[in-house]
Amino acid sequence: MEIDEFVGLTRRSSVLDALREGPLDRRDLQERVGVSRPTIHRQIRALEVDGLVVKRDGAFALTPVGELAAAEFARTFEVMDNVSALSKIVRWLPVSAFDFDFARLRDAEVALPHPNDPFAPNRRMLRRIHGADRIRMVTYTFLPEGDPAARRCFIEEHQSFEGVLDPTLFESLLADPAGATHLRDLLAHGSHIAVAPAPVPLILILADETVIIGAVDSGGSPRGLLVTDDDVVRTWAEDAVDAYLDEATQVTPESIGTRAVAADGGT
């Protein structure tokens, strides 16, 4: 197919998309697409010539080839929407740590903050975490400790939790009585918590079979979230968590007690 043919077909893709739901007469098709009568006439005629649309009983319908073209255009536009969303957060993603082809993320769900809802990615993350039976996590900025739903999942419902924390995050949790208590509760219920020997550059979570990658700017504000079930990305994520666990120091109830007392000034 020549480039000008592809461009022309792209311009007529809205007609193909409108007909995916079923045959339409010319007037209904014109209203659905939102173009003038001469324009819809030209587009229908061109699609008929290409064998993508046929007229039956006064209505226009997709041919088998037209159905295939409509489906492929719909998928292309969906992928391009994802590419556009990825472009908004790629600067805050730990791309240098990705040991996989970035194209594996073409179908990833991208959650972005909104002007009236800057923490939308965080809530999306929490929903995934709360719905999982097993959590594996490497993070420098996030550990659910205060909200009742998090406690219900991690503590009361015996959700499996395995996490490697950035050392600065660990210190900040110990300095907060609620954070220290939550760490103790997690350990008491069988969670595996460790502290990385050096700063952690990413937010990586495995919620059952789903991979969650956080995008956070240098100020700690959420910029977006990637959610994917891709097998290759999942393998990378599992290996990454394992590698961090191999290097990290196990947290024990005794170490939390000692450090928490020191953080409180010995009181």
PDB file of C-alpha atoms in Angstrom:
ATOM      1  CA  MET A   1       0.000   0.000   0.000  1.00  0.00           C
ATOM      2  CA  GLU A   2       1.335   3.433  -0.936  1.00  0.00           C
ATOM      3  CA  ILE A   3       1.554   6.086   1.761  1.00  0.00           C
ATOM      4  CA  ASP A   4      -1.104   8.259   0.146  1.00  0.00           C
ATOM      5  CA  GLU A   5      -3.471   5.278   0.071  1.00  0.00           C
ATOM      6  CA  PHE A   6      -2.842   4.658   3.766  1.00  0.00           C
ATOM      7  CA  VAL A   7      -3.435   8.327   4.618  1.00  0.00           C
ATOM      8  CA  GLY A   8      -6.688   8.291   2.646  1.00  0.00           C
ATOM      9  CA  LEU A   9      -7.846   5.138   4.399  1.00  0.00           C
ATOM     10  CA  THR A  10      -6.973   6.663   7.770  1.00  0.00           C
ATOM     11  CA  ARG A  11      -9.182   9.642   6.967  1.00  0.00           C
ATOM     12  CA  ARG A  12     -12.033   7.259   6.237  1.00  0.00           C
ATOM     13  CA  SER A  13     -11.422   5.072   9.300  1.00  0.00           C
ATOM     14  CA  SER A  14     -14.197   6.816  11.234  1.00  0.00           C
ATOM     15  CA  VAL A  15     -16.682   5.383   8.726  1.00  0.00           C
ATOM     16  CA  LEU A  16     -15.265   1.910   9.263  1.00  0.00           C
ATOM     17  CA  ASP A  17     -15.472   2.367  13.016  1.00  0.00           C
ATOM     18  CA  ALA A  18     -19.093   3.553  12.845  1.00  0.00           C
ATOM     19  CA  LEU A  19     -20.061   0.470  10.840  1.00  0.00           C
ATOM     20  CA  ARG A  20     -18.460  -1.952  13.294  1.00  0.00           C
ATOM     21  CA  GLU A  21     -21.684  -1.939  15.303  1.00  0.00           C
ATOM     22  CA  GLY A  22     -23.788  -2.851  12.277  1.00  0.00           C
ATOM     23  CA  PRO A  23     -25.179  -1.546   8.973  1.00  0.00           C
ATOM     24  CA  LEU A  24     -26.307   2.092   8.707  1.00  0.00           C
ATOM     25  CA  ASP A  25     -28.105   4.032   6.022  1.00  0.00           C
ATOM     26  CA  ARG A  26     -26.433   7.095   4.556  1.00  0.00           C
ATOM     27  CA  ARG A  27     -28.151   9.624   6.820  1.00  0.00           C
ATOM     28  CA  ASP A  28     -27.438   7.723  10.053  1.00  0.00           C
ATOM     29  CA  LEU A  29     -23.863   7.138   8.956  1.00  0.00           C
ATOM     30  CA  GLN A  30     -23.404  10.829   8.188  1.00  0.00           C
ATOM     31  CA  GLU A  31     -24.716  11.794  11.630  1.00  0.00           C
ATOM     32  CA  ARG A  32     -22.569   9.180  13.367  1.00  0.00           C
ATOM     33  CA  VAL A  33     -19.380  10.328  11.639  1.00  0.00           C
ATOM     34  CA  GLY A  34     -20.238  14.036  11.850  1.00  0.00           C
ATOM     35  CA  VAL A  35     -19.314  15.147   8.342  1.00  0.00           C
ATOM     36  CA  SER A  36     -21.147  16.816   5.496  1.00  0.00           C
ATOM     37  CA  ARG A  37     -23.268  14.939   2.975  1.00  0.00           C
ATOM     38  CA  PRO A  38     -20.768  15.380   0.093  1.00  0.00           C
ATOM     39  CA  THR A  39     -17.939  14.175   2.332  1.00  0.00           C
ATOM     40  CA  ILE A  40     -19.748  11.041   3.506  1.00  0.00           C
ATOM     41  CA  HIS A  41     -20.664  10.307  -0.122  1.00  0.00           C
ATOM     42  CA  ARG A  42     -17.011  10.501  -1.201  1.00  0.00           C
ATOM     43  CA  GLN A  43     -15.824   8.392   1.712  1.00  0.00           C
ATOM     44  CA  ILE A  44     -18.417   5.671   1.181  1.00  0.00           C
ATOM     45  CA  ARG A  45     -17.689   5.565  -2.537  1.00  0.00           C
ATOM     46  CA  ALA A  46     -13.939   5.212  -1.924  1.00  0.00           C
ATOM     47  CA  LEU A  47     -14.491   2.424   0.602  1.00  0.00           C
ATOM     48  CA  GLU A  48     -16.797   0.618  -1.821  1.00  0.00           C
ATOM     49  CA  VAL A  49     -14.151   0.809  -4.533  1.00  0.00           C
ATOM     50  CA  ASP A  50     -11.584  -0.622  -2.092  1.00  0.00           C
ATOM     51  CA  GLY A  51     -13.929  -3.503  -1.268  1.00  0.00           C
ATOM     52  CA  LEU A  52     -14.281  -2.536   2.382  1.00  0.00           C
ATOM     53  CA  VAL A  53     -17.930  -1.431   2.368  1.00  0.00           C
ATOM     54  CA  VAL A  54     -20.959  -2.800   0.504  1.00  0.00           C
ATOM     55  CA  LYS A  55     -24.536  -1.538   0.205  1.00  0.00           C
ATOM     56  CA  ARG A  56     -27.304  -4.006   1.050  1.00  0.00           C
ATOM     57  CA  ASP A  57     -31.014  -3.242   1.351  1.00  0.00           C
ATOM     58  CA  GLY A  58     -30.433   0.494   1.485  1.00  0.00           C
ATOM     59  CA  ALA A  59     -27.779   0.323   4.224  1.00  0.00           C
ATOM     60  CA  PHE A  60     -24.009   0.224   4.186  1.00  0.00           C
ATOM     61  CA  ALA A  61     -22.128  -2.612   5.859  1.00  0.00           C
ATOM     62  CA  LEU A  62     -18.553  -3.777   6.243  1.00  0.00           C
ATOM     63  CA  THR A  63     -17.264  -6.574   4.066  1.00  0.00           C
ATOM     64  CA  PRO A  64     -15.058  -9.210   5.749  1.00  0.00           C
ATOM     65  CA  VAL A  65     -12.007  -7.227   4.654  1.00  0.00           C
ATOM     66  CA  GLY A  66     -13.650  -4.064   5.952  1.00  0.00           C
ATOM     67  CA  GLU A  67     -14.229  -5.708   9.338  1.00  0.00           C
ATOM     68  CA  LEU A  68     -10.562  -6.630   9.487  1.00  0.00           C
ATOM     69  CA  ALA A  69      -9.499  -3.100   8.528  1.00  0.00           C
ATOM     70  CA  ALA A  70     -11.841  -1.545  11.090  1.00  0.00           C
ATOM     71  CA  ALA A  71     -10.531  -3.809  13.853  1.00  0.00           C
ATOM     72  CA  GLU A  72      -6.906  -3.066  12.983  1.00  0.00           C
ATOM     73  CA  PHE A  73      -7.491   0.682  12.877  1.00  0.00           C
ATOM     74  CA  ALA A  74      -9.216   0.502  16.267  1.00  0.00           C
ATOM     75  CA  ARG A  75      -6.230  -1.364  17.697  1.00  0.00           C
ATOM     76  CA  THR A  76      -3.778   1.083  16.111  1.00  0.00           C
ATOM     77  CA  PHE A  77      -5.563   4.073  17.620  1.00  0.00           C
ATOM     78  CA  GLU A  78      -5.681   2.342  21.002  1.00  0.00           C
ATOM     79  CA  VAL A  79      -1.936   1.672  20.877  1.00  0.00           C
ATOM     80  CA  MET A  80      -1.243   5.262  19.833  1.00  0.00           C
ATOM     81  CA  ASP A  81      -3.345   6.504  22.756  1.00  0.00           C
ATOM     82  CA  ASN A  82      -1.126   4.418  25.039  1.00  0.00           C
ATOM     83  CA  VAL A  83       2.005   5.714  23.336  1.00  0.00           C
ATOM     84  CA  SER A  84       0.770   9.259  23.927  1.00  0.00           C
ATOM     85  CA  ALA A  85       0.169   8.483  27.606  1.00  0.00           C
ATOM     86  CA  LEU A  86       3.589   6.848  27.922  1.00  0.00           C
ATOM     87  CA  SER A  87       5.226   9.920  26.428  1.00  0.00           C
ATOM     88  CA  LYS A  88       3.847  11.971  29.322  1.00  0.00           C
ATOM     89  CA  ILE A  89       5.612   9.902  32.000  1.00  0.00           C
ATOM     90  CA  VAL A  90       8.636   8.298  30.326  1.00  0.00           C
ATOM     91  CA  ARG A  91      11.040  10.855  31.822  1.00  0.00           C
ATOM     92  CA  TRP A  92      10.039   9.665  35.318  1.00  0.00           C
ATOM     93  CA  LEU A  93      10.247   5.942  34.595  1.00  0.00           C
ATOM     94  CA  PRO A  94      13.315   3.886  35.560  1.00  0.00           C
ATOM     95  CA  VAL A  95      13.930   3.012  31.904  1.00  0.00           C
ATOM     96  CA  SER A  96      17.631   2.295  32.511  1.00  0.00           C
ATOM     97  CA  ALA A  97      16.577  -0.599  34.765  1.00  0.00           C
ATOM     98  CA  PHE A  98      14.270  -2.144  32.145  1.00  0.00           C
ATOM     99  CA  ASP A  99      15.896  -5.335  30.892  1.00  0.00           C
ATOM    100  CA  PHE A 100      13.211  -5.789  28.254  1.00  0.00           C
ATOM    101  CA  ASP A 101      12.103  -4.168  25.016  1.00  0.00           C
ATOM    102  CA  PHE A 102      10.193  -0.969  25.854  1.00  0.00           C
ATOM    103  CA  ALA A 103       7.665  -1.990  23.182  1.00  0.00           C
ATOM    104  CA  ARG A 104       6.418  -4.614  25.639  1.00  0.00           C
ATOM    105  CA  LEU A 105       4.607  -1.718  27.337  1.00  0.00           C
ATOM    106  CA  ARG A 106       2.563  -0.804  24.267  1.00  0.00           C
ATOM    107  CA  ASP A 107      -0.537  -2.416  25.784  1.00  0.00           C
ATOM    108  CA  ALA A 108       0.123  -1.387  29.370  1.00  0.00           C
ATOM    109  CA  GLU A 109      -2.560   0.478  31.263  1.00  0.00           C
ATOM    110  CA  VAL A 110      -1.328   4.007  31.979  1.00  0.00           C
ATOM    111  CA  ALA A 111      -2.830   5.915  34.902  1.00  0.00           C
ATOM    112  CA  LEU A 112      -2.120   9.643  34.917  1.00  0.00           C
ATOM    113  CA  PRO A 113      -2.828  12.302  37.540  1.00  0.00           C
ATOM    114  CA  HIS A 114      -5.544  14.830  36.740  1.00  0.00           C
ATOM    115  CA  PRO A 115      -5.672  18.514  37.690  1.00  0.00           C
ATOM    116  CA  ASN A 116      -8.513  17.832  40.117  1.00  0.00           C
ATOM    117  CA  ASP A 117      -7.175  14.412  41.157  1.00  0.00           C
ATOM    118  CA  PRO A 118      -3.373  14.451  41.404  1.00  0.00           C
ATOM    119  CA  PHE A 119      -3.270  11.187  43.362  1.00  0.00           C
ATOM    120  CA  ALA A 120      -5.262   9.109  40.862  1.00  0.00           C
ATOM    121  CA  PRO A 121      -2.215   6.863  40.170  1.00  0.00           C
ATOM    122  CA  ASN A 122      -1.823   6.162  43.893  1.00  0.00           C
ATOM    123  CA  ARG A 123      -5.449   5.108  44.199  1.00  0.00           C
ATOM    124  CA  ARG A 124      -5.117   2.900  41.130  1.00  0.00           C
ATOM    125  CA  MET A 125      -2.105   1.262  42.769  1.00  0.00           C
ATOM    126  CA  LEU A 126      -3.982   0.711  46.010  1.00  0.00           C
ATOM    127  CA  ARG A 127      -6.932  -0.912  44.223  1.00  0.00           C
ATOM    128  CA  ARG A 128      -4.587  -3.398  42.564  1.00  0.00           C
ATOM    129  CA  ILE A 129      -2.797  -4.116  45.820  1.00  0.00           C
ATOM    130  CA  HIS A 130      -6.006  -4.546  47.795  1.00  0.00           C
ATOM    131  CA  GLY A 131      -7.333  -7.065  45.267  1.00  0.00           C
ATOM    132  CA  ALA A 132      -4.252  -9.298  45.255  1.00  0.00           C
ATOM    133  CA  ASP A 133      -3.367 -12.319  47.378  1.00  0.00           C
ATOM    134  CA  ARG A 134       0.398 -11.836  47.106  1.00  0.00           C
ATOM    135  CA  ILE A 135       2.419  -8.637  46.958  1.00  0.00           C
ATOM    136  CA  ARG A 136       6.115  -8.335  46.132  1.00  0.00           C
ATOM    137  CA  MET A 137       7.465  -4.801  46.233  1.00  0.00           C
ATOM    138  CA  VAL A 138      10.613  -2.721  45.806  1.00  0.00           C
ATOM    139  CA  THR A 139      10.067   0.933  46.609  1.00  0.00           C
ATOM    140  CA  TYR A 140      11.568   4.188  47.797  1.00  0.00           C
ATOM    141  CA  THR A 141       8.429   6.144  48.515  1.00  0.00           C
ATOM    142  CA  PHE A 142       5.417   3.959  49.207  1.00  0.00           C
ATOM    143  CA  LEU A 143       4.270   1.542  51.866  1.00  0.00           C
ATOM    144  CA  PRO A 144       0.587   1.440  52.837  1.00  0.00           C
ATOM    145  CA  GLU A 145       0.324   1.686  56.559  1.00  0.00           C
ATOM    146  CA  GLY A 146      -2.446   3.973  57.692  1.00  0.00           C
ATOM    147  CA  ASP A 147      -5.512   3.204  55.685  1.00  0.00           C
ATOM    148  CA  PRO A 148      -7.954   0.578  56.997  1.00  0.00           C
ATOM    149  CA  ALA A 149      -8.200  -1.207  53.641  1.00  0.00           C
ATOM    150  CA  ALA A 150      -4.432  -1.737  53.579  1.00  0.00           C
ATOM    151  CA  ARG A 151      -4.468  -3.140  57.110  1.00  0.00           C
ATOM    152  CA  ARG A 152      -7.364  -5.450  56.212  1.00  0.00           C
ATOM    153  CA  CYS A 153      -5.430  -6.863  53.238  1.00  0.00           C
ATOM    154  CA  PHE A 154      -1.974  -7.143  54.772  1.00  0.00           C
ATOM    155  CA  ILE A 155      -2.932  -8.065  58.317  1.00  0.00           C
ATOM    156  CA  GLU A 156      -6.492  -9.252  58.788  1.00  0.00           C
ATOM    157  CA  GLU A 157      -6.849 -11.182  55.519  1.00  0.00           C
ATOM    158  CA  HIS A 158      -3.307 -12.566  55.694  1.00  0.00           C
ATOM    159  CA  GLN A 159      -2.227 -11.199  52.358  1.00  0.00           C
ATOM    160  CA  SER A 160       1.306 -12.312  51.548  1.00  0.00           C
ATOM    161  CA  PHE A 161       3.703  -9.358  51.554  1.00  0.00           C
ATOM    162  CA  GLU A 162       7.370  -9.299  50.579  1.00  0.00           C
ATOM    163  CA  GLY A 163       9.055  -5.923  50.291  1.00  0.00           C
ATOM    164  CA  VAL A 164      12.436  -4.281  49.888  1.00  0.00           C
ATOM    165  CA  LEU A 165      12.499  -0.719  51.163  1.00  0.00           C
ATOM    166  CA  ASP A 166      14.790   2.156  50.354  1.00  0.00           C
ATOM    167  CA  PRO A 167      16.903   2.905  53.481  1.00  0.00           C
ATOM    168  CA  THR A 168      15.611   6.476  53.700  1.00  0.00           C
ATOM    169  CA  LEU A 169      12.013   5.239  53.483  1.00  0.00           C
ATOM    170  CA  PHE A 170      12.706   2.717  56.226  1.00  0.00           C
ATOM    171  CA  GLU A 171      14.124   5.402  58.514  1.00  0.00           C
ATOM    172  CA  SER A 172      11.118   7.647  57.919  1.00  0.00           C
ATOM    173  CA  LEU A 173       8.743   4.806  58.775  1.00  0.00           C
ATOM    174  CA  LEU A 174      10.608   4.102  61.997  1.00  0.00           C
ATOM    175  CA  ALA A 175      10.436   7.789  62.922  1.00  0.00           C
ATOM    176  CA  ASP A 176       6.634   7.636  62.690  1.00  0.00           C
ATOM    177  CA  PRO A 177       4.958   5.603  65.482  1.00  0.00           C
ATOM    178  CA  ALA A 178       2.187   4.466  63.118  1.00  0.00           C
ATOM    179  CA  GLY A 179       4.736   3.389  60.530  1.00  0.00           C
ATOM    180  CA  ALA A 180       6.828   1.463  63.057  1.00  0.00           C
ATOM    181  CA  THR A 181       3.718  -0.246  64.415  1.00  0.00           C
ATOM    182  CA  HIS A 182       2.645  -1.262  60.941  1.00  0.00           C
ATOM    183  CA  LEU A 183       6.059  -2.764  60.227  1.00  0.00           C
ATOM    184  CA  ARG A 184       5.841  -4.793  63.449  1.00  0.00           C
ATOM    185  CA  ASP A 185       2.348  -5.974  62.567  1.00  0.00           C
ATOM    186  CA  LEU A 186       3.470  -7.039  59.090  1.00  0.00           C
ATOM    187  CA  LEU A 187       6.353  -9.062  60.503  1.00  0.00           C
ATOM    188  CA  ALA A 188       4.091 -10.616  63.139  1.00  0.00           C
ATOM    189  CA  HIS A 189       1.837 -11.877  60.375  1.00  0.00           C
ATOM    190  CA  GLY A 190       4.590 -13.486  58.334  1.00  0.00           C
ATOM    191  CA  SER A 191       5.612 -10.682  55.978  1.00  0.00           C
ATOM    192  CA  HIS A 192       9.149 -10.558  54.657  1.00  0.00           C
ATOM    193  CA  ILE A 193      10.602  -7.039  54.872  1.00  0.00           C
ATOM    194  CA  ALA A 194      14.142  -6.055  54.019  1.00  0.00           C
ATOM    195  CA  VAL A 195      16.105  -2.833  53.608  1.00  0.00           C
ATOM    196  CA  ALA A 196      18.236  -2.177  50.536  1.00  0.00           C
ATOM    197  CA  PRO A 197      21.896  -1.286  51.141  1.00  0.00           C
ATOM    198  CA  ALA A 198      21.686   1.722  48.806  1.00  0.00           C
ATOM    199  CA  PRO A 199      18.997   4.087  47.504  1.00  0.00           C
ATOM    200  CA  VAL A 200      16.300   2.346  45.474  1.00  0.00           C
ATOM    201  CA  PRO A 201      15.655   4.052  42.109  1.00  0.00           C
ATOM    202  CA  LEU A 202      12.244   2.619  41.290  1.00  0.00           C
ATOM    203  CA  ILE A 203       8.771   1.719  42.476  1.00  0.00           C
ATOM    204  CA  LEU A 204       8.098  -1.844  41.387  1.00  0.00           C
ATOM    205  CA  ILE A 205       5.200  -3.961  42.595  1.00  0.00           C
ATOM    206  CA  LEU A 206       4.011  -7.435  41.691  1.00  0.00           C
ATOM    207  CA  ALA A 207       0.363  -7.890  42.639  1.00  0.00           C
ATOM    208  CA  ASP A 208      -0.218 -11.574  41.911  1.00  0.00           C
ATOM    209  CA  GLU A 209       0.508 -11.778  38.150  1.00  0.00           C
ATOM    210  CA  THR A 210       0.287  -8.040  37.519  1.00  0.00           C
ATOM    211  CA  VAL A 211       3.289  -5.716  37.325  1.00  0.00           C
ATOM    212  CA  ILE A 212       2.933  -2.135  38.573  1.00  0.00           C
ATOM    213  CA  ILE A 213       5.641   0.435  37.852  1.00  0.00           C
ATOM    214  CA  GLY A 214       5.385   3.854  39.434  1.00  0.00           C
ATOM    215  CA  ALA A 215       6.508   7.135  37.899  1.00  0.00           C
ATOM    216  CA  VAL A 216       7.357   9.742  40.532  1.00  0.00           C
ATOM    217  CA  ASP A 217       9.186  13.027  40.013  1.00  0.00           C
ATOM    218  CA  SER A 218      12.209  14.193  42.011  1.00  0.00           C
ATOM    219  CA  GLY A 219       9.896  15.930  44.487  1.00  0.00           C
ATOM    220  CA  GLY A 220       8.014  12.719  45.268  1.00  0.00           C
ATOM    221  CA  SER A 221       4.824  13.675  43.420  1.00  0.00           C
ATOM    222  CA  PRO A 222       3.103  10.874  41.462  1.00  0.00           C
ATOM    223  CA  ARG A 223       3.355  11.396  37.702  1.00  0.00           C
ATOM    224  CA  GLY A 224       1.799   8.189  36.541  1.00  0.00           C
ATOM    225  CA  LEU A 225       1.514   4.465  36.850  1.00  0.00           C
ATOM    226  CA  LEU A 226       2.043   1.526  34.483  1.00  0.00           C
ATOM    227  CA  VAL A 227       0.049  -1.669  34.932  1.00  0.00           C
ATOM    228  CA  THR A 228       0.797  -4.678  32.743  1.00  0.00           C
ATOM    229  CA  ASP A 229       0.297  -8.440  32.642  1.00  0.00           C
ATOM    230  CA  ASP A 230       2.953  -8.959  29.971  1.00  0.00           C
ATOM    231  CA  ASP A 231       4.855 -12.213  30.589  1.00  0.00           C
ATOM    232  CA  VAL A 232       8.266 -10.800  29.676  1.00  0.00           C
ATOM    233  CA  VAL A 233       7.836  -7.745  31.906  1.00  0.00           C
ATOM    234  CA  ARG A 234       6.628  -9.997  34.728  1.00  0.00           C
ATOM    235  CA  THR A 235       9.736 -12.179  34.433  1.00  0.00           C
ATOM    236  CA  TRP A 236      11.933  -9.076  34.575  1.00  0.00           C
ATOM    237  CA  ALA A 237      10.013  -7.802  37.610  1.00  0.00           C
ATOM    238  CA  GLU A 238      10.328 -11.107  39.480  1.00  0.00           C
ATOM    239  CA  ASP A 239      14.064 -11.216  38.759  1.00  0.00           C
ATOM    240  CA  ALA A 240      14.468  -7.588  39.848  1.00  0.00           C
ATOM    241  CA  VAL A 241      12.714  -8.182  43.185  1.00  0.00           C
ATOM    242  CA  ASP A 242      14.780 -11.330  43.744  1.00  0.00           C
ATOM    243  CA  ALA A 243      17.998  -9.416  43.053  1.00  0.00           C
ATOM    244  CA  TYR A 244      17.081  -6.691  45.533  1.00  0.00           C
ATOM    245  CA  LEU A 245      16.174  -9.297  48.155  1.00  0.00           C
ATOM    246  CA  ASP A 246      19.550 -10.984  47.724  1.00  0.00           C
ATOM    247  CA  GLU A 247      21.318  -7.697  48.517  1.00  0.00           C
ATOM    248  CA  ALA A 248      18.965  -6.433  51.237  1.00  0.00           C
ATOM    249  CA  THR A 249      19.116  -6.829  55.008  1.00  0.00           C
ATOM    250  CA  GLN A 250      16.255  -8.651  56.670  1.00  0.00           C
ATOM    251  CA  VAL A 251      14.169  -6.575  59.096  1.00  0.00           C
ATOM    252  CA  THR A 252      13.289  -8.226  62.405  1.00  0.00           C
ATOM    253  CA  PRO A 253      10.906  -7.168  65.195  1.00  0.00           C
ATOM    254  CA  GLU A 254      13.936  -6.611  67.411  1.00  0.00           C
ATOM    255  CA  SER A 255      15.597  -4.269  64.923  1.00  0.00           C
ATOM    256  CA  ILE A 256      12.399  -2.274  64.566  1.00  0.00           C
ATOM    257  CA  GLY A 257      12.079  -1.974  68.322  1.00  0.00           C
ATOM    258  CA  THR A 258      15.647  -0.774  68.754  1.00  0.00           C
ATOM    259  CA  ARG A 259      15.520   1.680  65.866  1.00  0.00           C
ATOM    260  CA  ALA A 260      12.058   2.971  66.795  1.00  0.00           C
ATOM    261  CA  VAL A 261      13.234   3.745  70.349  1.00  0.00           C
ATOM    262  CA  ALA A 262      16.239   5.606  68.957  1.00  0.00           C
ATOM    263  CA  ALA A 263      14.003   7.563  66.575  1.00  0.00           C
ATOM    264  CA  ASP A 264      11.860   8.614  69.547  1.00  0.00           C
ATOM    265  CA  GLY A 265      14.909   9.975  71.323  1.00  0.00           C
ATOM    266  CA  GLY A 266      15.206   7.045  73.688  1.00  0.00           C
ATOM    267  CA  THR A 267      11.784   7.518  75.293  1.00  0.00           C
TER     268      THR A 267
END
